[in-house]
PDB file of C-alpha atoms in Angstrom:
ATOM      1  CA  MET E   1     -10.081 -37.452  -9.204  1.00  0.00           C
ATOM      2  CA  ALA E   2      -8.477 -34.716  -7.157  1.00  0.00           C
ATOM      3  CA  GLU E   3     -10.175 -31.466  -6.582  1.00  0.00           C
ATOM      4  CA  ILE E   4      -8.839 -28.792  -8.674  1.00  0.00           C
ATOM      5  CA  GLU E   5      -8.313 -25.555  -6.618  1.00  0.00           C
ATOM      6  CA  THR E   6     -10.063 -22.774  -8.532  1.00  0.00           C
ATOM      7  CA  GLU E   7     -11.535 -19.583  -7.316  1.00  0.00           C
ATOM      8  CA  GLY E   8     -14.658 -20.302  -9.103  1.00  0.00           C
ATOM      9  CA  PHE E   9     -16.358 -18.957 -12.133  1.00  0.00           C
ATOM     10  CA  GLU E  10     -19.538 -18.053 -10.186  1.00  0.00           C
ATOM     11  CA  PHE E  11     -20.819 -14.629  -9.710  1.00  0.00           C
ATOM     12  CA  PHE E  12     -23.115 -15.343  -6.609  1.00  0.00           C
ATOM     13  CA  GLY E  13     -23.949 -12.109  -4.949  1.00  0.00           C
ATOM     14  CA  VAL E  14     -22.792  -9.861  -7.752  1.00  0.00           C
ATOM     15  CA  GLU E  15     -25.638  -7.801  -9.276  1.00  0.00           C
ATOM     16  CA  GLU E  16     -26.124  -7.665 -12.956  1.00  0.00           C
ATOM     17  CA  ARG E  17     -25.382  -4.042 -13.272  1.00  0.00           C
ATOM     18  CA  GLU E  18     -22.184  -4.543 -11.291  1.00  0.00           C
ATOM     19  CA  PHE E  19     -21.076  -7.411 -13.357  1.00  0.00           C
ATOM     20  CA  ARG E  20     -21.792  -5.477 -16.624  1.00  0.00           C
ATOM     21  CA  MET E  21     -19.731  -2.564 -15.384  1.00  0.00           C
ATOM     22  CA  MET E  22     -16.900  -5.065 -14.672  1.00  0.00           C
ATOM     23  CA  VAL E  23     -17.051  -6.433 -18.139  1.00  0.00           C
ATOM     24  CA  ILE E  24     -16.948  -2.952 -19.633  1.00  0.00           C
ATOM     25  CA  GLU E  25     -14.051  -1.961 -17.410  1.00  0.00           C
ATOM     26  CA  ARG E  26     -12.156  -5.117 -18.691  1.00  0.00           C
ATOM     27  CA  ILE E  27     -13.027  -4.474 -22.314  1.00  0.00           C
ATOM     28  CA  GLU E  28     -11.786  -0.845 -22.002  1.00  0.00           C
ATOM     29  CA  THR E  29      -8.610  -2.046 -20.301  1.00  0.00           C
ATOM     30  CA  MET E  30      -7.995  -4.480 -23.211  1.00  0.00           C
ATOM     31  CA  MET E  31      -8.759  -1.695 -25.655  1.00  0.00           C
ATOM     32  CA  VAL E  32      -6.063   0.527 -24.101  1.00  0.00           C
ATOM     33  CA  HIS E  33      -3.631  -2.390 -24.042  1.00  0.00           C
ATOM     34  CA  SER E  34      -4.282  -3.059 -27.832  1.00  0.00           C
ATOM     35  CA  LYS E  35      -4.403   0.661 -28.472  1.00  0.00           C
ATOM     36  CA  LEU E  36      -7.841   0.573 -30.023  1.00  0.00           C
ATOM     37  CA  SER E  37     -10.627   3.116 -29.857  1.00  0.00           C
ATOM     38  CA  LYS E  38     -14.318   2.201 -29.427  1.00  0.00           C
ATOM     39  CA  ASN E  39     -14.814   2.887 -32.996  1.00  0.00           C
ATOM     40  CA  THR E  40     -12.022   0.701 -34.144  1.00  0.00           C
ATOM     41  CA  LEU E  41     -13.016  -2.220 -31.938  1.00  0.00           C
ATOM     42  CA  ALA E  42     -16.443  -1.999 -33.104  1.00  0.00           C
ATOM     43  CA  GLN E  43     -15.257  -2.239 -36.731  1.00  0.00           C
ATOM     44  CA  LYS E  44     -12.883  -5.073 -35.907  1.00  0.00           C
ATOM     45  CA  ALA E  45     -15.457  -7.064 -34.061  1.00  0.00           C
ATOM     46  CA  ASN E  46     -18.052  -6.481 -36.834  1.00  0.00           C
ATOM     47  CA  LEU E  47     -20.519  -4.803 -34.349  1.00  0.00           C
ATOM     48  CA  GLY E  48     -22.639  -1.745 -35.062  1.00  0.00           C
ATOM     49  CA  ARG E  49     -20.905   1.257 -33.866  1.00  0.00           C
ATOM     50  CA  SER E  50     -23.911   2.947 -32.264  1.00  0.00           C
ATOM     51  CA  SER E  51     -24.770  -0.387 -30.680  1.00  0.00           C
ATOM     52  CA  PHE E  52     -21.344  -0.939 -29.429  1.00  0.00           C
ATOM     53  CA  TYR E  53     -21.285   2.648 -27.885  1.00  0.00           C
ATOM     54  CA  GLU E  54     -24.590   1.941 -26.275  1.00  0.00           C
ATOM     55  CA  LYS E  55     -23.410  -1.253 -24.696  1.00  0.00           C
ATOM     56  CA  MET E  56     -20.211   0.264 -23.494  1.00  0.00           C
ATOM     57  CA  ASP E  57     -22.291   2.991 -21.551  1.00  0.00           C
ATOM     58  CA  ARG E  58     -21.873   2.059 -17.752  1.00  0.00           C
ATOM     59  CA  GLU E  59     -25.183   3.682 -16.914  1.00  0.00           C
ATOM     60  CA  GLY E  60     -27.031   2.311 -19.918  1.00  0.00           C
ATOM     61  CA  ARG E  61     -29.244  -0.695 -20.070  1.00  0.00           C
ATOM     62  CA  SER E  62     -28.007  -2.366 -23.126  1.00  0.00           C
ATOM     63  CA  HIS E  63     -26.176  -5.740 -22.606  1.00  0.00           C
ATOM     64  CA  PHE E  64     -23.554  -7.585 -24.677  1.00  0.00           C
ATOM     65  CA  THR E  65     -24.831 -10.807 -26.256  1.00  0.00           C
ATOM     66  CA  LEU E  66     -22.670 -13.887 -26.031  1.00  0.00           C
ATOM     67  CA  LEU E  67     -22.052 -13.478 -29.837  1.00  0.00           C
ATOM     68  CA  ASP E  68     -20.694  -9.837 -29.034  1.00  0.00           C
ATOM     69  CA  ILE E  69     -18.421 -11.276 -26.483  1.00  0.00           C
ATOM     70  CA  PHE E  70     -17.032 -13.780 -28.805  1.00  0.00           C
ATOM     71  CA  ARG E  71     -16.495 -11.223 -31.527  1.00  0.00           C
ATOM     72  CA  ILE E  72     -14.926  -8.683 -29.131  1.00  0.00           C
ATOM     73  CA  ALA E  73     -12.564 -11.446 -27.802  1.00  0.00           C
ATOM     74  CA  LYS E  74     -11.617 -12.393 -31.339  1.00  0.00           C
ATOM     75  CA  ALA E  75     -10.931  -8.796 -32.343  1.00  0.00           C
ATOM     76  CA  LEU E  76      -8.845  -8.357 -29.220  1.00  0.00           C
ATOM     77  CA  ASP E  77      -7.143 -11.657 -29.826  1.00  0.00           C
ATOM     78  CA  ILE E  78      -7.814 -12.825 -26.342  1.00  0.00           C
ATOM     79  CA  SER E  79      -9.637 -15.619 -24.524  1.00  0.00           C
ATOM     80  CA  ILE E  80     -13.227 -14.916 -23.786  1.00  0.00           C
ATOM     81  CA  LEU E  81     -12.363 -15.687 -20.259  1.00  0.00           C
ATOM     82  CA  GLN E  82     -10.143 -12.614 -20.035  1.00  0.00           C
ATOM     83  CA  ILE E  83     -13.305 -10.470 -20.421  1.00  0.00           C
ATOM     84  CA  PHE E  84     -14.782 -11.679 -17.179  1.00  0.00           C
ATOM     85  CA  PRO E  85     -13.570 -10.995 -13.739  1.00  0.00           C
ATOM     86  CA  MET E  86     -12.571 -14.594 -12.595  1.00  0.00           C
ATOM     87  CA  THR E  87     -11.277 -14.225  -9.128  1.00  0.00           C
ATOM     88  CA  GLU E  88     -12.782 -12.659  -5.855  1.00  0.00           C
ATOM     89  CA  LEU E  89      -9.843 -10.201  -5.788  1.00  0.00           C
ATOM     90  CA  GLU E  90     -10.850  -8.933  -9.255  1.00  0.00           C
ATOM     91  CA  ARG E  91     -14.386  -8.631  -8.330  1.00  0.00           C
ATOM     92  CA  GLN E  92     -13.717  -6.693  -5.268  1.00  0.00           C
ATOM     93  CA  HIS E  93     -11.669  -4.268  -7.378  1.00  0.00           C
ATOM     94  CA  GLY E  94     -14.503  -3.651  -9.788  1.00  0.00           C
ATOM     95  CA  GLY E  95     -13.442  -6.244 -12.397  1.00  0.00           C
ATOM     96  CA  GLN E  96     -10.172  -4.527 -13.102  1.00  0.00           C
ATOM     97  CA  LEU E  97      -7.200  -6.598 -14.371  1.00  0.00           C
ATOM     98  CA  PRO E  98      -4.405  -7.234 -11.769  1.00  0.00           C
ATOM     99  CA  LEU E  99      -2.099  -5.270 -13.898  1.00  0.00           C
ATOM    100  CA  SER E 100      -2.595  -1.878 -15.715  1.00  0.00           C
ATOM    101  CA  ALA E 101      -2.821  -1.928 -19.540  1.00  0.00           C
ATOM    102  CA  SER E 102       0.544  -0.154 -19.786  1.00  0.00           C
ATOM    103  CA  THR E 103       2.195  -2.904 -17.551  1.00  0.00           C
ATOM    104  CA  LEU E 104       0.546  -5.556 -19.646  1.00  0.00           C
ATOM    105  CA  HIS E 105       1.876  -3.843 -22.825  1.00  0.00           C
ATOM    106  CA  PHE E 106       5.350  -3.628 -21.244  1.00  0.00           C
ATOM    107  CA  LEU E 107       5.289  -7.361 -20.437  1.00  0.00           C
ATOM    108  CA  ASP E 108       4.223  -8.301 -23.855  1.00  0.00           C
ATOM    109  CA  GLN E 109       7.260  -6.428 -25.130  1.00  0.00           C
ATOM    110  CA  MET E 110       9.563  -7.988 -22.610  1.00  0.00           C
ATOM    111  CA  LEU E 111       8.355 -11.515 -23.401  1.00  0.00           C
ATOM    112  CA  ALA E 112       8.970 -10.773 -27.205  1.00  0.00           C
ATOM    113  CA  ALA E 113      12.538  -9.743 -26.608  1.00  0.00           C
ATOM    114  CA  PRO E 114      15.530 -12.017 -27.516  1.00  0.00           C
ATOM    115  CA  LYS E 115      16.423 -14.629 -24.787  1.00  0.00           C
ATOM    116  CA  GLU E 116      19.683 -12.841 -24.076  1.00  0.00           C
ATOM    117  CA  ASP E 117      17.873  -9.535 -23.394  1.00  0.00           C
ATOM    118  CA  ILE E 118      15.463 -11.086 -20.908  1.00  0.00           C
ATOM    119  CA  GLU E 119      18.237 -12.793 -19.134  1.00  0.00           C
ATOM    120  CA  PHE E 120      20.167  -9.544 -18.857  1.00  0.00           C
ATOM    121  CA  LEU E 121      17.105  -7.734 -17.570  1.00  0.00           C
ATOM    122  CA  SER E 122      16.552 -10.523 -15.145  1.00  0.00           C
ATOM    123  CA  ASP E 123      20.172 -10.138 -13.745  1.00  0.00           C
ATOM    124  CA  VAL E 124      19.689  -6.416 -13.478  1.00  0.00           C
ATOM    125  CA  TYR E 125      16.401  -6.922 -11.582  1.00  0.00           C
ATOM    126  CA  LYS E 126      18.097  -9.455  -9.141  1.00  0.00           C
ATOM    127  CA  ASN E 127      20.859  -7.077  -8.459  1.00  0.00           C
ATOM    128  CA  LEU E 128      18.417  -4.348  -7.624  1.00  0.00           C
ATOM    129  CA  GLN E 129      16.570  -6.589  -5.319  1.00  0.00           C
ATOM    130  CA  GLN E 130      19.840  -7.601  -3.588  1.00  0.00           C
ATOM    131  CA  ARG E 131      20.734  -3.876  -3.147  1.00  0.00           C
ATOM    132  CA  ASP E 132      17.338  -2.999  -1.743  1.00  0.00           C
ATOM    133  CA  GLN E 133      17.704  -5.860   0.733  1.00  0.00           C
ATOM    134  CA  LYS E 134      20.935  -4.504   1.916  1.00  0.00           C
ATOM    135  CA  ASP E 135      19.425  -0.969   2.402  1.00  0.00           C
ATOM    136  CA  ILE E 136      16.745  -2.391   4.788  1.00  0.00           C
TER     137      ILE E 136
END
């Protein structure tokens, strides 16, 4: 079987506190993307509010359980893998997603647009790129 090129799911060399902060960062980003407050996410995930707040404290010592992670992912309607920083680049940037929450929201809106609108915007973007290339 051919080797599948992955960047790995391992977190060797990442301290537990640093990893926990990366997970918190990603959950916060997903909350912004979904327009949820901590209180609302705790309710949707069926987690105790005070417990959730404590676990979201970057300086605290509480940790999310695997069940918490599953519940949060389900409440956010995402894969649990999206909660973890998967690539070395993401880890170097503190677990942040490659795109901002506002950009992710915009992309979701664009992908939900009718095919004709997407094609039109694609053509506009191509024209802008061609114009920028001429200016160089």
